Amino acid sequence: NADESRGGSDWLGGLAAHFRRRRAREAVADALYGAVVDQARQPWFYTTCDVPDSRDGRLELIYFHAILVMRRLRVEGEAGRELAQALFDLLFLDVDRHLREWGVGDLSVGKQVKRLAQSFYGRAAAVDPLLELGDVPGLELVLARNLDRDRHPSSEGGDARLARYLIAQARSLDGADGTALLRGSVPFAQPGADPRDTEPAVGSGSG
């Protein structure tokens, strides 16, 4: 009958609208992720902060920049939280892809992605209050642990420079236009804006 027809049409229309919203959210998440990856590739991190220019070092920088963006998105209500989740999903979809490219077996990939995702959550939980407080020494400890400084020691001041950058970037994003962020635009500041951070760390690049 007509009522049943309208009911079916309403259900299908709602489903179509849901998929349109999801596709739009995924497109915005893709733009945000592109901005995160581009920022993490800035040479300043590897030359001035002595971040290891390796798979793990580059991934750590992607993690930290994703944390900055997700932290900012969470104050944008439900839309921000949904977008933060979409960004997280995209990040670990990319991690999954890279693990397979690096030769990790299919049976192990899922376990490794789960372990890395749990590690990401732990990292975000550790970093968030330090960013809020502007705690440079506390962030230095987190960076030293996650950048594996036992195997990749930093020259003097490298981790402090990166910690100051992350705090400044968090504060800059706190003041950014939320509407633009929800549309996929991340106004990352250029690294090295602090006058103390314009020169390479002591000993960096020396033989």
Coordinates of C-alpha atoms in Angstrom, one line a residue:
N1 CA 0.0 0.0 0.0
A2 CA 1.0 3.7 -0.1
D3 CA 2.1 3.9 3.5
E4 CA 4.4 0.8 3.1
S5 CA 5.8 2.4 -0.1
R6 CA 6.5 5.6 1.6
G7 CA 8.1 3.8 4.5
G8 CA 10.4 1.9 2.2
S9 CA 11.3 5.0 0.4
D10 CA 12.0 6.9 3.6
W11 CA 14.3 4.0 4.8
L12 CA 16.2 3.9 1.5
G13 CA 16.5 7.7 1.5
G14 CA 17.9 7.7 5.0
L15 CA 20.4 5.0 4.1
A16 CA 21.5 6.9 1.0
A17 CA 21.9 10.1 3.1
H18 CA 24.0 8.1 5.7
F19 CA 26.3 6.9 3.0
R20 CA 26.6 10.4 1.5
R21 CA 27.6 11.8 4.9
R22 CA 30.1 9.0 5.4
R23 CA 31.7 9.5 2.0
A24 CA 31.9 13.2 2.7
R25 CA 33.5 12.6 6.1
E26 CA 36.0 10.2 4.6
A27 CA 36.9 12.7 2.0
V28 CA 37.6 15.3 4.7
A29 CA 39.6 12.8 6.7
D30 CA 41.7 12.1 3.6
A31 CA 42.5 15.8 3.3
L32 CA 43.4 16.0 7.0
Y33 CA 45.6 12.9 6.7
G34 CA 47.3 14.4 3.7
A35 CA 48.1 17.5 5.7
V36 CA 49.4 15.4 8.6
V37 CA 51.7 13.4 6.4
D38 CA 53.0 16.5 4.5
Q39 CA 53.8 18.2 7.8
A40 CA 55.6 15.2 9.2
R41 CA 57.8 15.2 6.1
Q42 CA 59.3 18.6 6.8
P43 CA 63.1 18.2 6.8
W44 CA 63.4 20.4 10.0
F45 CA 62.4 17.5 12.1
Y46 CA 65.1 15.2 10.8
T47 CA 67.9 17.8 10.7
T48 CA 67.2 20.1 13.6
C49 CA 65.5 17.7 16.0
D50 CA 67.4 14.6 15.1
V51 CA 64.3 12.5 14.5
P52 CA 65.6 9.2 12.9
D53 CA 64.9 9.4 9.1
S54 CA 63.6 5.8 9.1
R55 CA 60.2 4.1 8.9
D56 CA 59.8 4.3 12.6
G57 CA 60.9 7.9 12.9
R58 CA 58.6 9.1 10.1
L59 CA 55.7 7.1 11.5
E60 CA 56.2 8.7 15.0
L61 CA 56.0 12.1 13.5
I62 CA 52.8 11.2 11.7
Y63 CA 51.4 9.9 15.0
F64 CA 52.2 13.1 16.9
H65 CA 50.7 15.3 14.2
A66 CA 47.6 13.1 14.0
I67 CA 47.3 13.5 17.8
L68 CA 47.5 17.3 17.5
V69 CA 44.7 17.3 14.9
M70 CA 42.5 14.8 16.8
R71 CA 43.0 16.7 20.0
R72 CA 41.7 19.9 18.2
L73 CA 38.8 18.1 16.6
R74 CA 37.4 16.7 19.8
V75 CA 36.2 20.2 20.9
E76 CA 34.0 20.5 17.7
G77 CA 31.2 18.4 19.0
E78 CA 29.9 15.2 17.5
A79 CA 31.0 16.2 14.0
G80 CA 34.6 16.6 15.3
R81 CA 34.6 13.4 17.2
E82 CA 33.3 11.5 14.1
L83 CA 35.9 13.1 12.0
A84 CA 38.7 12.3 14.5
Q85 CA 37.6 8.6 14.4
A86 CA 37.6 8.7 10.6
L87 CA 41.2 10.1 10.7
F88 CA 42.2 7.4 13.1
D89 CA 40.7 4.7 10.9
L90 CA 42.5 6.1 7.8
L91 CA 45.8 6.3 9.6
F92 CA 45.7 2.7 10.6
L93 CA 44.4 1.6 7.2
D94 CA 47.6 3.2 5.8
V95 CA 49.7 1.5 8.5
D96 CA 48.1 -1.8 7.5
R97 CA 49.0 -1.2 3.8
H98 CA 52.6 -0.3 4.6
L99 CA 53.1 -3.3 6.8
R100 CA 52.0 -5.5 3.9
E101 CA 54.3 -3.6 1.5
W102 CA 57.2 -4.2 4.0
G103 CA 56.6 -7.9 3.8
V104 CA 54.7 -8.6 7.0
G105 CA 52.6 -11.8 6.5
D106 CA 48.9 -11.6 6.2
L107 CA 48.4 -13.6 9.4
S108 CA 50.5 -11.2 11.4
V109 CA 49.3 -7.8 10.0
G110 CA 46.1 -7.7 12.0
K111 CA 47.9 -8.3 15.3
Q112 CA 50.6 -5.8 14.6
V113 CA 48.0 -3.1 13.6
K114 CA 46.1 -3.8 16.8
R115 CA 49.3 -3.5 18.9
L116 CA 50.2 -0.2 17.1
A117 CA 46.8 1.2 17.6
Q118 CA 46.8 0.5 21.3
S119 CA 50.3 2.1 21.5
F120 CA 48.9 5.1 19.7
Y121 CA 46.1 5.5 22.2
G122 CA 48.7 5.2 25.1
R123 CA 50.9 7.8 23.4
A124 CA 47.9 10.2 22.9
A125 CA 46.9 9.8 26.6
A126 CA 50.4 10.6 27.7
V127 CA 50.9 13.6 25.5
D128 CA 47.6 15.3 25.9
P129 CA 48.0 16.7 29.5
L130 CA 51.6 17.7 28.7
L131 CA 50.5 19.7 25.7
E132 CA 47.8 21.3 27.9
L133 CA 50.3 22.3 30.5
G134 CA 53.1 23.2 28.1
D135 CA 55.3 20.7 29.9
V136 CA 58.5 20.6 27.8
P137 CA 60.5 18.3 30.1
G138 CA 57.6 15.9 30.3
L139 CA 57.2 15.8 26.5
E140 CA 61.0 15.3 26.1
L141 CA 60.7 12.1 28.1
V142 CA 57.8 10.8 26.0
L143 CA 59.7 11.7 22.8
A144 CA 62.9 10.0 24.0
R145 CA 60.9 6.8 24.8
N146 CA 59.0 6.8 21.5
L147 CA 61.9 7.8 19.3
D148 CA 64.0 5.0 20.7
R149 CA 66.8 7.3 21.8
D150 CA 68.8 4.4 23.2
R151 CA 69.5 3.4 19.6
H152 CA 69.0 6.8 18.0
P153 CA 70.5 9.3 20.5
S154 CA 69.6 13.0 19.9
S155 CA 72.1 15.7 19.8
E156 CA 71.8 18.2 22.7
G157 CA 68.5 20.1 22.5
G158 CA 66.9 18.0 19.8
D159 CA 64.0 16.6 21.8
A160 CA 63.5 20.0 23.6
R161 CA 63.1 21.6 20.2
L162 CA 60.5 19.1 19.1
A163 CA 58.7 19.4 22.4
R164 CA 58.5 23.2 22.1
Y165 CA 57.2 22.8 18.5
L166 CA 54.5 20.4 19.5
I167 CA 53.3 22.7 22.3
A168 CA 53.3 25.7 20.0
Q169 CA 51.5 23.8 17.3
A170 CA 48.8 22.6 19.8
R171 CA 48.3 26.2 20.9
S172 CA 48.1 27.4 17.4
L173 CA 45.5 24.8 16.5
D174 CA 43.5 25.7 19.6
G175 CA 43.0 29.1 18.1
A176 CA 42.3 27.9 14.6
D177 CA 38.9 28.1 12.8
G178 CA 37.0 24.9 13.7
T179 CA 34.8 25.2 10.6
A180 CA 37.8 25.2 8.3
L181 CA 39.2 22.2 10.2
L182 CA 35.9 20.3 9.7
R183 CA 36.3 21.0 6.0
G184 CA 39.7 19.4 5.9
S185 CA 42.0 22.4 6.2
V186 CA 44.8 22.2 8.9
P187 CA 46.6 25.5 9.5
F188 CA 49.9 23.9 10.6
A189 CA 52.5 26.5 11.5
Q190 CA 56.0 26.0 9.9
P191 CA 58.4 24.3 12.2
G192 CA 61.3 26.3 13.6
A193 CA 59.2 29.4 14.4
D194 CA 60.7 29.6 17.9
P195 CA 64.0 31.7 17.7
R196 CA 65.7 29.0 19.8
D197 CA 64.9 26.4 17.2
T198 CA 66.2 27.8 14.0
E199 CA 69.7 26.2 14.3
P200 CA 70.5 22.5 14.2
A201 CA 70.9 20.8 17.5
V202 CA 74.4 20.9 18.9
G203 CA 76.4 18.3 17.1
S204 CA 73.8 17.6 14.5
G205 CA 75.2 16.6 11.2
S206 CA 78.8 16.6 12.5
G207 CA 81.0 13.7 11.9

